[in-house]
Amino acid sequence: MTHLLVVAHGSRREDSNLEIRELTKQLRLMTNCFAAIDCAFLEIAEPSIAQALTQQITLGARQIVVMPYFLSAGRHVSIDIPEQVQRIRDTHPQIDIRIANHLGAAETIGEIAIELAILAI
Amino acid sequence: MTHLLVVAHGSRREDSNLEIRELTKQLRLMTNCFAAIDCAFLEIAEPSIAQALTQQITLGARQIVVMPYFLSAGRHVSIDIPEQVQRIRDTHPQIDIRIANHLGAAETIGEIAIELAILAI
């Protein structure tokens, strides 16, 4: 019973948050490796990481993978997300919550950038 | 003689900017479709978009593809980068400067997110 939580930064522009909500719907169609796939936002938008993790646990998650939807391994990825996740681990020690590599860590990101650039030539 | 300019946001953490500079080096090894591949930053870090485009033009670029290295089609992608690019187009009307789709527009981004998440199970 593994759930996936995609965590994005969160924006004042609801259109940007909507992109993440739409991406989450797409991910649900792309894999059956997770019992549920949801999104959360580090700041500004809702649900927060704490809200989303708590709901997933309430719905029966026993293992949760948090996927930082960030290109850069900056402070948000290295400190802020782990801190917020740790608070939920502390209150729900029986739940196995893991943090995946952030999106920008994937080597294939470079290939995607090249493909998009070539399309514009 | 097409040059590629990867444009990232720019961070106060030089480590984050360094990730972009390293990515740029990787991209140079991945394709021979561009006479040169450089990076620039929308704000905070250097070179700026104007500085980088001007240098590429000085070095002989006749066509330049600007690749917005952003996940979200927010204000930076929809307004700020096009405005800065347009200023260079206005002063160098003989140069063909195109803006590629931003990174987050690629459908394969979702697949990468799923792959990274599954690795964490």
JSON list of C-alpha atoms in Angstrom, two decimals, chain A residues 29-79:
[
{"chain": "A", "resi": 29, "resn": "LEU", "atom": "CA", "xyz": [-2.85, 7.09, -15.81]},
{"chain": "A", "resi": 30, "resn": "MET", "atom": "CA", "xyz": [0.82, 6.28, -16.36]},
{"chain": "A", "resi": 31, "resn": "THR", "atom": "CA", "xyz": [1.52, 3.76, -13.59]},
{"chain": "A", "resi": 32, "resn": "ASN", "atom": "CA", "xyz": [-0.16, 1.26, -11.31]},
{"chain": "A", "resi": 33, "resn": "CYS", "atom": "CA", "xyz": [2.81, 1.05, -8.95]},
{"chain": "A", "resi": 34, "resn": "PHE", "atom": "CA", "xyz": [1.11, 3.26, -6.38]},
{"chain": "A", "resi": 35, "resn": "ALA", "atom": "CA", "xyz": [-2.19, 2.80, -4.58]},
{"chain": "A", "resi": 36, "resn": "ALA", "atom": "CA", "xyz": [-2.74, 6.55, -4.87]},
{"chain": "A", "resi": 37, "resn": "ILE", "atom": "CA", "xyz": [-0.94, 9.56, -6.35]},
{"chain": "A", "resi": 38, "resn": "ASP", "atom": "CA", "xyz": [-1.53, 13.05, -4.94]},
{"chain": "A", "resi": 39, "resn": "CYS", "atom": "CA", "xyz": [0.19, 16.41, -4.97]},
{"chain": "A", "resi": 40, "resn": "ALA", "atom": "CA", "xyz": [1.13, 18.92, -2.31]},
{"chain": "A", "resi": 41, "resn": "PHE", "atom": "CA", "xyz": [2.85, 22.29, -2.16]},
{"chain": "A", "resi": 42, "resn": "LEU", "atom": "CA", "xyz": [5.81, 23.41, -0.10]},
{"chain": "A", "resi": 43, "resn": "GLU", "atom": "CA", "xyz": [4.36, 26.87, 0.37]},
{"chain": "A", "resi": 44, "resn": "ILE", "atom": "CA", "xyz": [1.67, 29.32, -0.77]},
{"chain": "A", "resi": 45, "resn": "ALA", "atom": "CA", "xyz": [-0.76, 26.74, -2.24]},
{"chain": "A", "resi": 46, "resn": "GLU", "atom": "CA", "xyz": [-2.70, 23.88, -0.67]},
{"chain": "A", "resi": 47, "resn": "PRO", "atom": "CA", "xyz": [-2.68, 21.13, 0.34]},
{"chain": "A", "resi": 48, "resn": "SER", "atom": "CA", "xyz": [0.51, 21.47, 2.36]},
{"chain": "A", "resi": 49, "resn": "ILE", "atom": "CA", "xyz": [2.87, 18.53, 2.65]},
{"chain": "A", "resi": 50, "resn": "ALA", "atom": "CA", "xyz": [1.59, 17.85, 6.17]},
{"chain": "A", "resi": 51, "resn": "GLN", "atom": "CA", "xyz": [-2.06, 17.97, 5.08]},
{"chain": "A", "resi": 52, "resn": "ALA", "atom": "CA", "xyz": [-1.50, 15.64, 2.13]},
{"chain": "A", "resi": 53, "resn": "LEU", "atom": "CA", "xyz": [0.64, 13.12, 4.03]},
{"chain": "A", "resi": 54, "resn": "THR", "atom": "CA", "xyz": [-1.85, 13.02, 6.90]},
{"chain": "A", "resi": 55, "resn": "GLN", "atom": "CA", "xyz": [-4.68, 12.38, 4.49]},
{"chain": "A", "resi": 56, "resn": "GLN", "atom": "CA", "xyz": [-2.76, 9.62, 2.73]},
{"chain": "A", "resi": 57, "resn": "ILE", "atom": "CA", "xyz": [-2.08, 7.97, 6.08]},
{"chain": "A", "resi": 58, "resn": "THR", "atom": "CA", "xyz": [-5.75, 8.30, 7.02]},
{"chain": "A", "resi": 59, "resn": "LEU", "atom": "CA", "xyz": [-6.65, 6.60, 3.75]},
{"chain": "A", "resi": 60, "resn": "GLY", "atom": "CA", "xyz": [-4.46, 3.63, 4.60]},
{"chain": "A", "resi": 61, "resn": "ALA", "atom": "CA", "xyz": [-1.00, 4.40, 3.24]},
{"chain": "A", "resi": 62, "resn": "ARG", "atom": "CA", "xyz": [1.69, 2.37, 5.00]},
{"chain": "A", "resi": 63, "resn": "GLN", "atom": "CA", "xyz": [4.54, 3.52, 2.77]},
{"chain": "A", "resi": 64, "resn": "ILE", "atom": "CA", "xyz": [4.68, 6.93, 1.08]},
{"chain": "A", "resi": 65, "resn": "VAL", "atom": "CA", "xyz": [7.16, 8.16, -1.52]},
{"chain": "A", "resi": 66, "resn": "VAL", "atom": "CA", "xyz": [7.59, 11.93, -1.60]},
{"chain": "A", "resi": 67, "resn": "MET", "atom": "CA", "xyz": [8.75, 13.13, -5.03]},
{"chain": "A", "resi": 68, "resn": "PRO", "atom": "CA", "xyz": [10.26, 16.66, -5.02]},
{"chain": "A", "resi": 69, "resn": "TYR", "atom": "CA", "xyz": [9.14, 18.23, -8.30]},
{"chain": "A", "resi": 70, "resn": "PHE", "atom": "CA", "xyz": [12.08, 20.65, -8.42]},
{"chain": "A", "resi": 71, "resn": "LEU", "atom": "CA", "xyz": [14.84, 21.11, -10.98]},
{"chain": "A", "resi": 72, "resn": "SER", "atom": "CA", "xyz": [17.47, 22.32, -8.55]},
{"chain": "A", "resi": 73, "resn": "ALA", "atom": "CA", "xyz": [18.80, 20.71, -5.37]},
{"chain": "A", "resi": 74, "resn": "GLY", "atom": "CA", "xyz": [18.51, 23.99, -3.51]},
{"chain": "A", "resi": 75, "resn": "ARG", "atom": "CA", "xyz": [17.38, 24.75, 0.02]},
{"chain": "A", "resi": 76, "resn": "HIS", "atom": "CA", "xyz": [13.80, 23.63, -0.70]},
{"chain": "A", "resi": 77, "resn": "VAL", "atom": "CA", "xyz": [14.94, 20.14, -1.70]},
{"chain": "A", "resi": 78, "resn": "SER", "atom": "CA", "xyz": [17.80, 19.72, 0.75]},
{"chain": "A", "resi": 79, "resn": "ILE", "atom": "CA", "xyz": [16.26, 21.26, 3.89]}
]
